[in-house]
Amino acid sequence: MATQRLNRLDILRAIAVLLVLGRHMYVTMFWMRTGWMGVDLFFVLSGFLVSGLLFAEHQKYGKLNVVRFWVRRAFKIYPAFYFLLIVSAVTGFHQKGWLLADVFFFQNYVPGWWHHTWSLAVEEHFYLLAPLLLALIARAGRGQKDPFVRLPLYVGLLGV
């Protein structure tokens, strides 16, 4: 399923990159204190785009193929990430930490070789759980015109 690039989202990505860079480069004190919002913005954009793919698939086919989604995400993320880990192992250029935390995306719980990859671990958790939850909601709402009509209620309850 081909997706069309949205220029406005690219602008938001650029803003997120600038926020994160300013945070880590200590450009100004204000930027350093507010740059964390760039990571949050990346999470929101990722959630928007990934859930959009899943909703579009359900709209087109009437169901979600969770395994297909996982395989597509894996081919998009894993090759470059595992290449980084291999190069890190060969060169010895990495931080102290537990390699398996990186390999299995637990860097947000225990230190891995690359401390900044914790955000990738958070996204991986989302990639694993969101399709499952949406597939369950779709299955529970089967036969309805829009099986996701109660999704805001579920998100609200989850938030509470």
PDB file of C-alpha atoms in Angstrom:
ATOM      1  CA  MET A   1       0.000   0.000   0.000  1.00  0.00           C
ATOM      2  CA  ALA A   2       1.714   3.180  -1.198  1.00  0.00           C
ATOM      3  CA  THR A   3       1.567   6.237   0.996  1.00  0.00           C
ATOM      4  CA  GLN A   4       1.838   9.829  -0.062  1.00  0.00           C
ATOM      5  CA  ARG A   5       4.337  12.073   1.698  1.00  0.00           C
ATOM      6  CA  LEU A   6       2.822  14.965   3.627  1.00  0.00           C
ATOM      7  CA  ASN A   7       4.970  18.121   3.418  1.00  0.00           C
ATOM      8  CA  ARG A   8       3.490  19.571   6.605  1.00  0.00           C
ATOM      9  CA  LEU A   9       4.638  16.524   8.533  1.00  0.00           C
ATOM     10  CA  ASP A  10       8.138  16.962   7.089  1.00  0.00           C
ATOM     11  CA  ILE A  11       8.121  20.511   8.462  1.00  0.00           C
ATOM     12  CA  LEU A  12       7.140  19.175  11.889  1.00  0.00           C
ATOM     13  CA  ARG A  13       9.940  16.594  11.633  1.00  0.00           C
ATOM     14  CA  ALA A  14      12.405  19.382  10.857  1.00  0.00           C
ATOM     15  CA  ILE A  15      11.199  21.332  13.898  1.00  0.00           C
ATOM     16  CA  ALA A  16      11.598  18.215  16.044  1.00  0.00           C
ATOM     17  CA  VAL A  17      15.147  17.683  14.747  1.00  0.00           C
ATOM     18  CA  LEU A  18      16.061  21.297  15.501  1.00  0.00           C
ATOM     19  CA  LEU A  19      14.606  21.040  19.002  1.00  0.00           C
ATOM     20  CA  VAL A  20      16.608  17.892  19.747  1.00  0.00           C
ATOM     21  CA  LEU A  21      19.820  19.296  18.253  1.00  0.00           C
ATOM     22  CA  GLY A  22      19.458  22.478  20.256  1.00  0.00           C
ATOM     23  CA  ARG A  23      18.933  20.448  23.396  1.00  0.00           C
ATOM     24  CA  HIS A  24      22.090  18.435  22.891  1.00  0.00           C
ATOM     25  CA  MET A  25      24.273  21.222  21.504  1.00  0.00           C
ATOM     26  CA  TYR A  26      23.434  23.672  24.305  1.00  0.00           C
ATOM     27  CA  VAL A  27      22.701  26.497  21.864  1.00  0.00           C
ATOM     28  CA  THR A  28      20.792  28.566  24.423  1.00  0.00           C
ATOM     29  CA  MET A  29      19.510  27.849  27.903  1.00  0.00           C
ATOM     30  CA  PHE A  30      15.908  28.162  26.722  1.00  0.00           C
ATOM     31  CA  TRP A  31      16.541  25.745  23.855  1.00  0.00           C
ATOM     32  CA  MET A  32      18.285  23.327  26.182  1.00  0.00           C
ATOM     33  CA  ARG A  33      15.318  23.396  28.573  1.00  0.00           C
ATOM     34  CA  THR A  34      12.670  22.985  25.862  1.00  0.00           C
ATOM     35  CA  GLY A  35      14.464  20.757  23.349  1.00  0.00           C
ATOM     36  CA  TRP A  36      13.045  17.604  24.933  1.00  0.00           C
ATOM     37  CA  MET A  37       9.780  18.470  23.181  1.00  0.00           C
ATOM     38  CA  GLY A  38      11.387  17.387  19.917  1.00  0.00           C
ATOM     39  CA  VAL A  39      11.444  13.748  21.049  1.00  0.00           C
ATOM     40  CA  ASP A  40       7.819  13.992  22.165  1.00  0.00           C
ATOM     41  CA  LEU A  41       6.939  15.480  18.788  1.00  0.00           C
ATOM     42  CA  PHE A  42       8.667  12.564  17.050  1.00  0.00           C
ATOM     43  CA  PHE A  43       6.602  10.127  19.140  1.00  0.00           C
ATOM     44  CA  VAL A  44       3.361  11.909  18.237  1.00  0.00           C
ATOM     45  CA  LEU A  45       4.253  11.983  14.539  1.00  0.00           C
ATOM     46  CA  SER A  46       5.231   8.318  14.589  1.00  0.00           C
ATOM     47  CA  GLY A  47       2.001   7.355  16.331  1.00  0.00           C
ATOM     48  CA  PHE A  48      -0.009   9.396  13.840  1.00  0.00           C
ATOM     49  CA  LEU A  49       1.709   7.876  10.818  1.00  0.00           C
ATOM     50  CA  VAL A  50       1.699   4.283  12.076  1.00  0.00           C
ATOM     51  CA  SER A  51      -1.911   4.347  13.204  1.00  0.00           C
ATOM     52  CA  GLY A  52      -2.797   5.998   9.885  1.00  0.00           C
ATOM     53  CA  LEU A  53      -1.243   3.053   8.034  1.00  0.00           C
ATOM     54  CA  LEU A  54      -3.220   0.625  10.172  1.00  0.00           C
ATOM     55  CA  PHE A  55      -6.518   2.502   9.791  1.00  0.00           C
ATOM     56  CA  ALA A  56      -5.994   2.742   6.009  1.00  0.00           C
ATOM     57  CA  GLU A  57      -5.328  -0.993   5.812  1.00  0.00           C
ATOM     58  CA  HIS A  58      -8.501  -1.749   7.762  1.00  0.00           C
ATOM     59  CA  GLN A  59     -10.517   0.612   5.598  1.00  0.00           C
ATOM     60  CA  LYS A  60      -9.196  -0.960   2.401  1.00  0.00           C
ATOM     61  CA  TYR A  61      -9.308  -4.655   3.383  1.00  0.00           C
ATOM     62  CA  GLY A  62     -11.770  -4.743   6.288  1.00  0.00           C
ATOM     63  CA  LYS A  63      -9.130  -6.231   8.600  1.00  0.00           C
ATOM     64  CA  LEU A  64      -5.625  -5.712   9.929  1.00  0.00           C
ATOM     65  CA  ASN A  65      -2.773  -8.011   9.038  1.00  0.00           C
ATOM     66  CA  VAL A  66      -0.613  -7.538  12.131  1.00  0.00           C
ATOM     67  CA  VAL A  67       2.167  -9.881  11.033  1.00  0.00           C
ATOM     68  CA  ARG A  68       2.469  -8.120   7.671  1.00  0.00           C
ATOM     69  CA  PHE A  69       2.724  -4.795   9.488  1.00  0.00           C
ATOM     70  CA  TRP A  70       5.463  -6.129  11.790  1.00  0.00           C
ATOM     71  CA  VAL A  71       7.468  -7.540   8.878  1.00  0.00           C
ATOM     72  CA  ARG A  72       7.279  -4.234   6.985  1.00  0.00           C
ATOM     73  CA  ARG A  73       8.406  -2.296  10.077  1.00  0.00           C
ATOM     74  CA  ALA A  74      11.219  -4.781  10.675  1.00  0.00           C
ATOM     75  CA  PHE A  75      12.589  -4.370   7.150  1.00  0.00           C
ATOM     76  CA  LYS A  76      12.454  -0.607   7.572  1.00  0.00           C
ATOM     77  CA  ILE A  77      14.199  -0.386  10.963  1.00  0.00           C
ATOM     78  CA  TYR A  78      16.241  -3.490  11.766  1.00  0.00           C
ATOM     79  CA  PRO A  79      18.806  -3.572   8.942  1.00  0.00           C
ATOM     80  CA  ALA A  80      20.265  -0.140   9.723  1.00  0.00           C
ATOM     81  CA  PHE A  81      20.035  -0.586  13.482  1.00  0.00           C
ATOM     82  CA  TYR A  82      21.664  -4.006  13.560  1.00  0.00           C
ATOM     83  CA  PHE A  83      24.329  -2.751  11.154  1.00  0.00           C
ATOM     84  CA  LEU A  84      25.103  -0.046  13.740  1.00  0.00           C
ATOM     85  CA  LEU A  85      25.430  -2.732  16.426  1.00  0.00           C
ATOM     86  CA  ILE A  86      27.702  -4.885  14.242  1.00  0.00           C
ATOM     87  CA  VAL A  87      29.954  -1.934  13.412  1.00  0.00           C
ATOM     88  CA  SER A  88      29.975  -1.029  17.111  1.00  0.00           C
ATOM     89  CA  ALA A  89      31.020  -4.558  18.052  1.00  0.00           C
ATOM     90  CA  VAL A  90      33.772  -4.704  15.430  1.00  0.00           C
ATOM     91  CA  THR A  91      35.209  -1.276  16.190  1.00  0.00           C
ATOM     92  CA  GLY A  92      34.620  -1.305  19.928  1.00  0.00           C
ATOM     93  CA  PHE A  93      33.133   2.145  19.551  1.00  0.00           C
ATOM     94  CA  HIS A  94      30.181   2.076  21.919  1.00  0.00           C
ATOM     95  CA  GLN A  95      29.287   3.028  25.446  1.00  0.00           C
ATOM     96  CA  LYS A  96      29.306   0.710  28.431  1.00  0.00           C
ATOM     97  CA  GLY A  97      26.092  -1.213  28.664  1.00  0.00           C
ATOM     98  CA  TRP A  98      24.324  -4.439  27.949  1.00  0.00           C
ATOM     99  CA  LEU A  99      24.304  -5.386  24.246  1.00  0.00           C
ATOM    100  CA  LEU A 100      21.170  -7.517  24.652  1.00  0.00           C
ATOM    101  CA  ALA A 101      19.282  -4.420  25.785  1.00  0.00           C
ATOM    102  CA  ASP A 102      19.901  -2.992  22.319  1.00  0.00           C
ATOM    103  CA  VAL A 103      19.329  -6.252  20.460  1.00  0.00           C
ATOM    104  CA  PHE A 104      15.915  -6.807  22.059  1.00  0.00           C
ATOM    105  CA  PHE A 105      14.940  -3.122  22.422  1.00  0.00           C
ATOM    106  CA  PHE A 106      15.031  -2.842  26.199  1.00  0.00           C
ATOM    107  CA  GLN A 107      17.312   0.212  26.196  1.00  0.00           C
ATOM    108  CA  ASN A 108      14.602   2.198  27.932  1.00  0.00           C
ATOM    109  CA  TYR A 109      14.786  -0.184  30.927  1.00  0.00           C
ATOM    110  CA  VAL A 110      18.487  -1.073  31.172  1.00  0.00           C
ATOM    111  CA  PRO A 111      21.494   0.682  29.634  1.00  0.00           C
ATOM    112  CA  GLY A 112      22.486  -0.589  26.220  1.00  0.00           C
ATOM    113  CA  TRP A 113      25.529   0.209  24.134  1.00  0.00           C
ATOM    114  CA  TRP A 114      23.909   3.340  22.760  1.00  0.00           C
ATOM    115  CA  HIS A 115      22.031   5.318  25.382  1.00  0.00           C
ATOM    116  CA  HIS A 116      20.257   7.547  22.883  1.00  0.00           C
ATOM    117  CA  THR A 117      18.483   4.558  21.305  1.00  0.00           C
ATOM    118  CA  TRP A 118      16.030   4.366  24.219  1.00  0.00           C
ATOM    119  CA  SER A 119      13.521   6.237  22.044  1.00  0.00           C
ATOM    120  CA  LEU A 120      13.754   3.500  19.407  1.00  0.00           C
ATOM    121  CA  ALA A 121      12.884   0.982  22.116  1.00  0.00           C
ATOM    122  CA  VAL A 122       9.806   3.024  23.045  1.00  0.00           C
ATOM    123  CA  GLU A 123       8.733   3.091  19.397  1.00  0.00           C
ATOM    124  CA  GLU A 124       9.299  -0.657  19.049  1.00  0.00           C
ATOM    125  CA  HIS A 125       6.984  -1.255  21.991  1.00  0.00           C
ATOM    126  CA  PHE A 126       4.384   0.894  20.241  1.00  0.00           C
ATOM    127  CA  TYR A 127       4.887  -0.999  16.964  1.00  0.00           C
ATOM    128  CA  LEU A 128       4.281  -4.268  18.793  1.00  0.00           C
ATOM    129  CA  LEU A 129       1.283  -3.243  20.877  1.00  0.00           C
ATOM    130  CA  ALA A 130      -0.673  -0.747  18.759  1.00  0.00           C
ATOM    131  CA  PRO A 131      -1.444  -3.150  15.880  1.00  0.00           C
ATOM    132  CA  LEU A 132      -2.528  -5.837  18.347  1.00  0.00           C
ATOM    133  CA  LEU A 133      -4.811  -3.466  20.224  1.00  0.00           C
ATOM    134  CA  LEU A 134      -6.306  -2.042  17.038  1.00  0.00           C
ATOM    135  CA  ALA A 135      -6.846  -5.543  15.649  1.00  0.00           C
ATOM    136  CA  LEU A 136      -8.656  -6.531  18.863  1.00  0.00           C
ATOM    137  CA  ILE A 137     -10.808  -3.389  18.737  1.00  0.00           C
ATOM    138  CA  ALA A 138     -11.593  -4.034  15.056  1.00  0.00           C
ATOM    139  CA  ARG A 139     -12.533  -7.620  15.806  1.00  0.00           C
ATOM    140  CA  ALA A 140     -14.742  -6.592  18.743  1.00  0.00           C
ATOM    141  CA  GLY A 141     -16.472  -3.996  16.559  1.00  0.00           C
ATOM    142  CA  ARG A 142     -16.933  -6.288  13.593  1.00  0.00           C
ATOM    143  CA  GLY A 143     -20.177  -5.659  11.786  1.00  0.00           C
ATOM    144  CA  GLN A 144     -20.278  -2.010  12.810  1.00  0.00           C
ATOM    145  CA  LYS A 145     -19.876   0.729  10.236  1.00  0.00           C
ATOM    146  CA  ASP A 146     -16.836   2.056  12.121  1.00  0.00           C
ATOM    147  CA  PRO A 147     -15.315  -0.438  14.576  1.00  0.00           C
ATOM    148  CA  PHE A 148     -13.012   2.292  15.918  1.00  0.00           C
ATOM    149  CA  VAL A 149     -15.791   4.636  17.009  1.00  0.00           C
ATOM    150  CA  ARG A 150     -15.071   3.836  20.666  1.00  0.00           C
ATOM    151  CA  LEU A 151     -11.313   4.257  20.330  1.00  0.00           C
ATOM    152  CA  PRO A 152     -11.287   7.703  22.017  1.00  0.00           C
ATOM    153  CA  LEU A 153     -13.108   6.175  24.996  1.00  0.00           C
ATOM    154  CA  TYR A 154     -10.555   3.333  25.237  1.00  0.00           C
ATOM    155  CA  VAL A 155      -7.644   5.781  25.018  1.00  0.00           C
ATOM    156  CA  GLY A 156      -9.238   7.932  27.712  1.00  0.00           C
ATOM    157  CA  LEU A 157      -9.699   4.950  29.993  1.00  0.00           C
ATOM    158  CA  LEU A 158      -6.135   3.845  29.356  1.00  0.00           C
ATOM    159  CA  GLY A 159      -4.928   7.329  30.194  1.00  0.00           C
ATOM    160  CA  VAL A 160      -6.794   7.349  33.485  1.00  0.00           C
TER     161      VAL A 160
END
